[in-house]
Tab-separated table of C-alpha atoms and ligand atoms in Angstrom:
chain	number	residue	atom	x	y	z
Z	1	MET	CA	24.347	-16.921	0.720
Z	2	VAL	CA	23.687	-13.227	0.161
Z	3	ARG	CA	26.933	-11.236	0.315
Z	4	VAL	CA	26.347	-8.232	2.609
Z	5	ALA	CA	28.677	-5.266	3.148
Z	6	VAL	CA	28.345	-3.091	6.256
Z	7	MET	CA	29.110	0.625	6.332
Z	8	GLY	CA	30.575	2.184	9.487
Z	9	PRO	CA	31.365	-1.039	11.428
Z	10	SER	CA	32.836	0.939	14.341
Z	11	GLY	CA	29.531	2.773	14.943
Z	12	ARG	CA	26.789	1.871	17.440
Z	13	MET	CA	24.643	0.326	14.705
Z	14	GLY	CA	27.583	-0.853	12.568
Z	15	ARG	CA	28.777	-3.224	15.326
Z	16	MET	CA	25.271	-4.647	15.685
Z	17	LEU	CA	24.998	-5.149	11.928
Z	18	VAL	CA	28.294	-7.056	11.756
Z	19	ARG	CA	27.076	-9.385	14.558
Z	20	GLN	CA	23.702	-9.840	12.893
Z	21	VAL	CA	25.244	-10.831	9.549
Z	22	ASP	CA	27.688	-13.179	11.330
Z	23	GLU	CA	24.788	-14.927	13.088
Z	24	SER	CA	22.747	-15.348	9.898
Z	25	ASP	CA	22.549	-18.621	7.952
Z	26	LEU	CA	21.391	-16.690	4.879
Z	27	ALA	CA	24.046	-13.965	4.635
Z	28	THR	CA	27.799	-13.630	4.715
Z	29	LEU	CA	29.847	-10.508	5.501
Z	30	SER	CA	31.578	-9.484	2.248
Z	31	ALA	CA	33.164	-6.139	3.194
Z	32	VAL	CA	33.235	-3.473	5.889
Z	33	VAL	CA	33.798	0.161	4.984
Z	34	GLU	CA	34.721	3.071	7.245
Z	35	ARG	CA	35.310	6.733	6.400
Z	36	SER	CA	38.785	7.577	5.023
Z	37	GLY	CA	41.245	8.373	7.799
Z	38	HIS	CA	39.397	6.280	10.413
Z	39	ASP	CA	41.650	4.352	12.861
Z	40	TRP	CA	40.135	1.026	11.787
Z	41	ILE	CA	41.135	1.309	8.097
Z	42	ASP	CA	43.410	-1.569	7.007
Z	43	GLN	CA	43.025	-3.207	10.441
Z	44	ASP	CA	41.471	-6.618	10.998
Z	45	LEU	CA	37.740	-6.311	11.799
Z	46	GLY	CA	37.801	-9.102	14.412
Z	47	ARG	CA	40.614	-7.429	16.348
Z	48	MET	CA	39.041	-3.968	16.093
Z	49	MET	CA	35.803	-5.345	17.537
Z	50	GLY	CA	37.732	-6.703	20.516
Z	51	GLY	CA	37.897	-10.358	19.400
Z	52	THR	CA	40.247	-12.619	17.485
Z	53	GLU	CA	41.604	-12.070	13.974
Z	54	ARG	CA	39.097	-13.029	11.236
Z	55	GLY	CA	40.999	-12.188	8.061
Z	56	LEU	CA	38.706	-9.346	6.937
Z	57	ALA	CA	40.304	-5.905	6.780
Z	58	VAL	CA	38.258	-2.706	7.181
Z	59	GLY	CA	38.456	-0.716	3.937
Z	60	ASP	CA	37.603	2.772	2.711
Z	61	ASN	CA	36.977	1.889	-0.943
Z	62	ILE	CA	33.225	1.790	-1.599
Z	63	ASP	CA	33.596	0.638	-5.221
Z	64	ALA	CA	35.653	-2.396	-4.173
Z	65	ALA	CA	33.097	-3.261	-1.470
Z	66	LEU	CA	30.198	-2.979	-3.938
Z	67	ALA	CA	31.991	-5.177	-6.496
Z	68	GLN	CA	31.981	-8.090	-4.056
Z	69	SER	CA	28.493	-7.631	-2.548
Z	70	ASP	CA	24.808	-8.287	-3.265
Z	71	ALA	CA	23.638	-5.803	-0.605
Z	72	ILE	CA	25.069	-2.980	1.478
Z	73	ILE	CA	23.643	-1.890	4.818
Z	74	ASP	CA	24.243	1.716	5.715
Z	75	PHE	CA	23.597	3.430	9.065
Z	76	THR	CA	25.989	6.373	8.716
Z	77	ALA	CA	25.300	10.033	7.878
Z	78	PRO	CA	23.047	11.703	5.273
Z	79	HIS	CA	25.777	12.846	2.836
Z	80	VAL	CA	27.354	9.359	2.954
Z	81	SER	CA	24.056	7.571	2.232
Z	82	VAL	CA	23.130	9.918	-0.631
Z	83	ALA	CA	26.474	9.340	-2.403
Z	84	LEU	CA	26.263	5.603	-1.754
Z	85	ALA	CA	22.706	5.361	-3.164
Z	86	GLN	CA	23.993	6.509	-6.562
Z	87	LYS	CA	26.990	4.156	-6.528
Z	88	ALA	CA	24.986	1.145	-5.308
Z	89	ALA	CA	22.367	1.741	-8.029
Z	90	GLN	CA	25.093	1.865	-10.710
Z	91	ALA	CA	26.672	-1.321	-9.340
Z	92	GLY	CA	23.285	-3.121	-9.130
Z	93	VAL	CA	23.729	-3.689	-5.379
Z	94	ALA	CA	20.714	-3.534	-3.039
Z	95	HIS	CA	21.011	-0.642	-0.557
Z	96	VAL	CA	19.453	-0.604	2.913
Z	97	ILE	CA	19.470	2.896	4.393
Z	98	GLY	CA	18.939	3.225	8.141
Z	99	THR	CA	20.515	6.692	8.306
Z	100	THR	CA	18.210	9.523	9.432
Z	101	GLY	CA	18.321	13.322	9.269
Z	102	PHE	CA	17.957	13.769	5.482
Z	103	SER	CA	17.038	17.128	3.925
Z	104	ASP	CA	14.387	17.288	1.190
Z	105	ALA	CA	17.204	17.730	-1.362
Z	106	ASN	CA	18.884	14.549	-0.022
Z	107	LEU	CA	15.605	12.637	-0.290
Z	108	SER	CA	15.045	13.613	-3.896
Z	109	LEU	CA	18.577	12.392	-4.797
Z	110	ILE	CA	17.816	9.051	-3.116
Z	111	ALA	CA	14.518	8.827	-5.021
Z	112	GLN	CA	16.453	9.509	-8.251
Z	113	ALA	CA	18.892	6.687	-7.457
Z	114	ALA	CA	15.916	4.368	-6.863
Z	115	ARG	CA	14.842	4.720	-10.521
Z	116	THR	CA	17.482	2.091	-11.300
Z	117	GLY	CA	18.540	0.961	-7.824
Z	118	ARG	CA	16.807	-1.178	-5.204
Z	119	ILE	CA	16.560	0.714	-1.905
Z	120	VAL	CA	14.873	0.170	1.443
Z	121	ARG	CA	14.964	3.356	3.496
Z	122	ALA	CA	13.354	3.518	6.921
Z	123	GLY	CA	13.890	5.829	9.877
Z	124	ASN	CA	13.193	2.772	12.012
Z	125	MET	CA	13.721	-0.850	11.053
Z	126	SER	CA	11.782	-2.510	13.901
Z	127	LEU	CA	8.552	-4.469	13.476
Z	128	GLY	CA	7.015	-2.737	16.507
Z	129	VAL	CA	7.600	0.801	15.258
Z	130	ASN	CA	6.314	-0.012	11.798
Z	131	LEU	CA	3.177	-1.452	13.387
Z	132	LEU	CA	2.941	1.746	15.432
Z	133	VAL	CA	3.115	3.759	12.194
Z	134	THR	CA	0.155	1.785	10.839
Z	135	LEU	CA	-1.823	2.211	14.082
Z	136	THR	CA	-1.042	5.947	14.205
Z	137	ARG	CA	-2.426	6.410	10.688
Z	138	GLN	CA	-5.600	4.518	11.627
Z	139	VAL	CA	-6.207	6.352	14.923
Z	140	ALA	CA	-5.567	9.741	13.293
Z	141	ALA	CA	-8.067	8.864	10.548
Z	142	VAL	CA	-10.739	8.001	13.129
Z	143	LEU	CA	-10.249	10.926	15.536
Z	144	GLY	CA	-10.930	14.494	14.437
Z	145	THR	CA	-8.821	17.570	15.070
Z	146	GLU	CA	-10.459	17.961	18.500
Z	147	TYR	CA	-7.767	15.424	19.498
Z	148	ASP	CA	-4.388	17.219	19.506
Z	149	ILE	CA	-1.517	15.049	18.254
Z	150	GLU	CA	1.848	15.405	20.005
Z	151	ILE	CA	4.836	13.146	19.316
Z	152	VAL	CA	7.405	12.852	22.094
Z	153	GLU	CA	10.646	10.972	21.565
Z	154	ALA	CA	13.723	10.222	23.694
Z	155	HIS	CA	17.200	9.152	22.509
Z	156	HIS	CA	20.760	8.849	23.861
Z	157	ARG	CA	22.955	11.919	24.276
Z	158	HIS	CA	25.002	11.237	21.094
Z	159	LYS	CA	22.125	11.484	18.630
Z	160	VAL	CA	22.742	14.371	16.216
Z	161	ASP	CA	19.342	14.950	14.551
Z	162	ALA	CA	15.981	15.970	16.016
Z	163	PRO	CA	13.170	15.127	15.863
Z	164	SER	CA	14.137	11.498	15.243
Z	165	GLY	CA	13.539	9.856	11.864
Z	166	THR	CA	10.997	7.653	13.619
Z	167	ALA	CA	9.120	10.628	15.078
Z	168	LEU	CA	8.918	12.112	11.582
Z	169	MET	CA	7.611	8.793	10.187
Z	170	LEU	CA	4.944	8.761	12.906
Z	171	GLY	CA	4.087	12.401	12.184
Z	172	ALA	CA	3.798	11.666	8.455
Z	173	ALA	CA	1.487	8.726	9.220
Z	174	ALA	CA	-0.704	10.890	11.482
Z	175	ALA	CA	-0.875	13.598	8.807
Z	176	GLU	CA	-1.754	11.012	6.153
Z	177	GLY	CA	-4.518	9.634	8.386
Z	178	ARG	CA	-5.938	13.154	8.609
Z	179	GLY	CA	-5.542	13.777	4.890
Z	180	VAL	CA	-3.051	16.647	5.321
Z	181	THR	CA	0.649	17.185	4.540
Z	182	LEU	CA	2.994	17.010	7.530
Z	183	ALA	CA	5.035	20.042	6.401
Z	184	ASP	CA	1.848	22.188	6.591
Z	185	VAL	CA	0.958	21.192	10.185
Z	186	ALA	CA	4.238	20.267	11.934
Z	187	ASP	CA	5.037	22.293	15.074
Z	188	ARG	CA	8.622	21.392	16.015
Z	189	GLY	CA	9.869	22.129	19.555
Z	190	ARG	CA	7.958	25.046	21.104
Z	191	ASP	CA	9.796	27.692	23.098
Z	192	GLY	CA	8.871	31.168	24.403
Z	193	MET	CA	5.623	33.056	23.717
Z	194	THR	CA	4.297	30.653	21.132
Z	195	GLY	CA	0.623	31.556	21.499
Z	196	ALA	CA	-2.092	28.944	21.918
Z	197	ARG	CA	-1.827	25.644	20.116
Z	198	SER	CA	-3.258	25.792	16.601
Z	199	THR	CA	-6.002	23.326	15.718
Z	200	GLY	CA	-4.707	20.449	13.611
Z	201	ALA	CA	-1.025	21.005	14.456
Z	202	ILE	CA	1.164	17.933	14.986
Z	203	GLY	CA	3.706	18.730	17.715
Z	204	PHE	CA	7.218	17.234	18.074
Z	205	HIS	CA	9.382	17.160	21.195
Z	206	ALA	CA	12.829	15.587	21.578
Z	207	LEU	CA	14.485	14.466	24.832
Z	208	ARG	CA	18.235	13.724	24.677
Z	209	GLY	CA	20.269	12.048	27.400
Z	210	GLY	CA	22.096	9.034	28.790
Z	211	ASP	CA	21.698	5.709	27.033
Z	212	TYR	CA	18.089	5.772	25.829
Z	213	ILE	CA	18.007	3.528	22.705
Z	214	GLY	CA	14.775	5.060	21.406
Z	215	GLU	CA	11.318	5.746	22.842
Z	216	HIS	CA	8.324	7.209	21.014
Z	217	ASP	CA	4.902	8.283	22.266
Z	218	VAL	CA	2.136	9.402	19.937
Z	219	ILE	CA	-0.352	11.267	22.108
Z	220	PHE	CA	-3.900	12.047	20.999
Z	221	ALA	CA	-5.026	14.565	23.632
Z	222	GLY	CA	-8.756	15.277	23.694
Z	223	GLU	CA	-11.183	16.813	26.196
Z	224	GLY	CA	-11.468	14.446	29.159
Z	225	GLU	CA	-9.271	11.684	27.695
Z	226	ARG	CA	-5.917	10.930	26.084
Z	227	ILE	CA	-4.858	8.003	23.932
Z	228	VAL	CA	-1.141	7.219	23.987
Z	229	LEU	CA	0.537	4.849	21.530
Z	230	ARG	CA	4.027	3.962	22.786
Z	231	HIS	CA	7.045	2.071	21.504
Z	232	VAL	CA	10.150	1.444	23.600
Z	233	ALA	CA	13.298	-0.055	22.054
Z	234	SER	CA	15.385	-1.847	24.671
Z	235	ASP	CA	18.005	-3.463	22.411
Z	236	ARG	CA	19.693	-2.020	19.291
Z	237	SER	CA	19.980	-5.465	17.685
Z	238	LEU	CA	16.276	-5.023	16.887
Z	239	PHE	CA	17.153	-2.487	14.169
Z	240	ALA	CA	20.021	-4.609	12.822
Z	241	ARG	CA	17.706	-7.638	12.497
Z	242	GLY	CA	15.200	-5.557	10.535
Z	243	ALA	CA	17.945	-4.137	8.296
Z	244	LEU	CA	19.320	-7.580	7.409
Z	245	HIS	CA	15.795	-8.829	6.740
Z	246	ALA	CA	15.364	-5.864	4.343
Z	247	ALA	CA	18.681	-6.652	2.572
Z	248	LEU	CA	17.543	-10.244	1.946
Z	249	TRP	CA	14.044	-9.146	0.869
Z	250	LEU	CA	15.501	-6.694	-1.697
Z	251	GLN	CA	17.250	-9.523	-3.533
Z	252	THR	CA	13.998	-10.461	-5.282
Z	253	GLN	CA	12.551	-6.952	-5.787
Z	254	GLU	CA	12.410	-4.646	-8.797
Z	255	PRO	CA	14.169	-1.242	-8.663
Z	256	GLY	CA	12.409	1.276	-6.424
Z	257	GLU	CA	12.489	2.892	-2.997
Z	258	TYR	CA	10.729	0.763	-0.404
Z	259	THR	CA	9.997	1.154	3.314
Z	260	MET	CA	9.895	-1.385	6.143
Z	261	ILE	CA	6.105	-1.350	5.816
Z	262	ASP	CA	6.650	-2.942	2.372
Z	263	VAL	CA	9.293	-5.367	3.685
Z	264	LEU	CA	7.086	-6.489	6.578
Z	265	GLY	CA	3.956	-6.572	4.427
Z	266	LEU	CA	2.023	-4.466	6.966
M	1	LIG	P1	27.470	6.281	15.008
M	1	LIG	O1	28.027	7.668	14.948
M	1	LIG	O2	27.768	5.421	16.194
M	1	LIG	O3	27.961	5.470	13.695
M	1	LIG	C1	28.094	6.021	12.410
M	1	LIG	C2	29.225	5.267	11.709
M	1	LIG	O4	29.304	5.686	10.344
M	1	LIG	C3	30.592	5.535	12.336
M	1	LIG	O5	31.303	4.317	12.486
M	1	LIG	C4	31.262	6.421	11.298
M	1	LIG	O6	32.691	6.346	11.320
M	1	LIG	C5	30.668	5.818	10.033
M	1	LIG	N1	30.877	6.629	8.834
M	1	LIG	C6	30.824	7.984	8.720
M	1	LIG	N2	31.160	8.354	7.466
M	1	LIG	C7	31.409	7.218	6.776
M	1	LIG	C8	31.806	6.945	5.431
M	1	LIG	N3	32.017	7.939	4.544
M	1	LIG	N4	31.969	5.663	5.059
M	1	LIG	C9	31.776	4.643	5.933
M	1	LIG	N5	31.421	4.844	7.228
M	1	LIG	C10	31.236	6.123	7.637
M	1	LIG	O7	25.905	6.432	14.795
M	1	LIG	P2	24.729	5.357	15.064
M	1	LIG	O8	24.137	5.585	16.414
M	1	LIG	O9	25.194	3.982	14.678
M	1	LIG	O10	23.643	5.887	14.026
M	1	LIG	C11	23.925	6.010	12.629
M	1	LIG	C12	22.673	6.476	11.901
M	1	LIG	O11	21.659	5.454	11.980
M	1	LIG	C13	22.033	7.746	12.464
M	1	LIG	O12	21.506	8.501	11.395
M	1	LIG	C14	20.895	7.195	13.339
M	1	LIG	O13	19.845	8.108	13.522
M	1	LIG	C15	20.456	6.029	12.499
M	1	LIG	N6	19.702	4.962	13.205
M	1	LIG	C16	18.651	4.428	12.524
M	1	LIG	C17	17.938	3.369	13.064
M	1	LIG	C18	16.859	2.733	12.224
M	1	LIG	O14	16.219	1.756	12.673
M	1	LIG	N7	16.649	3.223	11.001
M	1	LIG	C19	18.273	2.862	14.333
M	1	LIG	C20	19.356	3.427	15.009
M	1	LIG	C21	20.077	4.483	14.423
């Protein structure tokens, strides 16, 4: 059994991850870690999740959690994941990062940690979205810049970053298909007198509201026709399943930073 620790068990994804590990025949829950000062610290996880006592207390000591784990799954916040990447690499523990909203500086620190650590980082852990990434790259490579690419995403009202990590992955795939760098062509959230659309731009738009789990459209808008590639997530457990799959997959990998495209072999 692979011993898996979960970060942020009280969070939307954290709860799903705990359930996913509990349901697995291949993994066992070794530790759960919340931020210092959180109400759940030192409380029994089972009780905090609204069930019966299970004899596993929520902790706030990352080093102790790493010492008793083979993998740690982390859907928290950028500064938390960056610090954890360094510690997990030192401890030789595989690190699955589902967190989104990283700055370029954050990403280079994670890449540094992956020189010795084993990391899977993906803005979206679902099979469907990773397939969509592959399709987006292919369609963008086939169609010229006479097809305008716009990426529209929708998420629940609590999401703190925009555009979503998934939208950025899709944008990067479209840019790669066209042989350009996303940073040079991204047009994020237009407002006011923006002027006409520039040829080759990749546009991003973010809807926020209610309980959307995550929806992404990649639109290729040409003259007289539009192609729309769409993914709709209707259950968060989808991401937790992918994350656990990644944690198990990392057990036999060499140090490096991998994506779900690698894990899924797409
Ligand atoms: P959330 O706010 O519900 O949960 C975050 C959890 O992290 C909370 O329980 C919080 O207390 C905990 N946390 C914060 N600091 C911590 C620390 N220092 N140590 C341990 N725990 C800490 O958010 P969410 O909706 O679960 O999303 C979390 C992240 O995952 C976001 O970045 C979101 O965009 C991303 N996400 C990614 C995917 C994917 O497939 N990659 C899917 C869904 C969400």
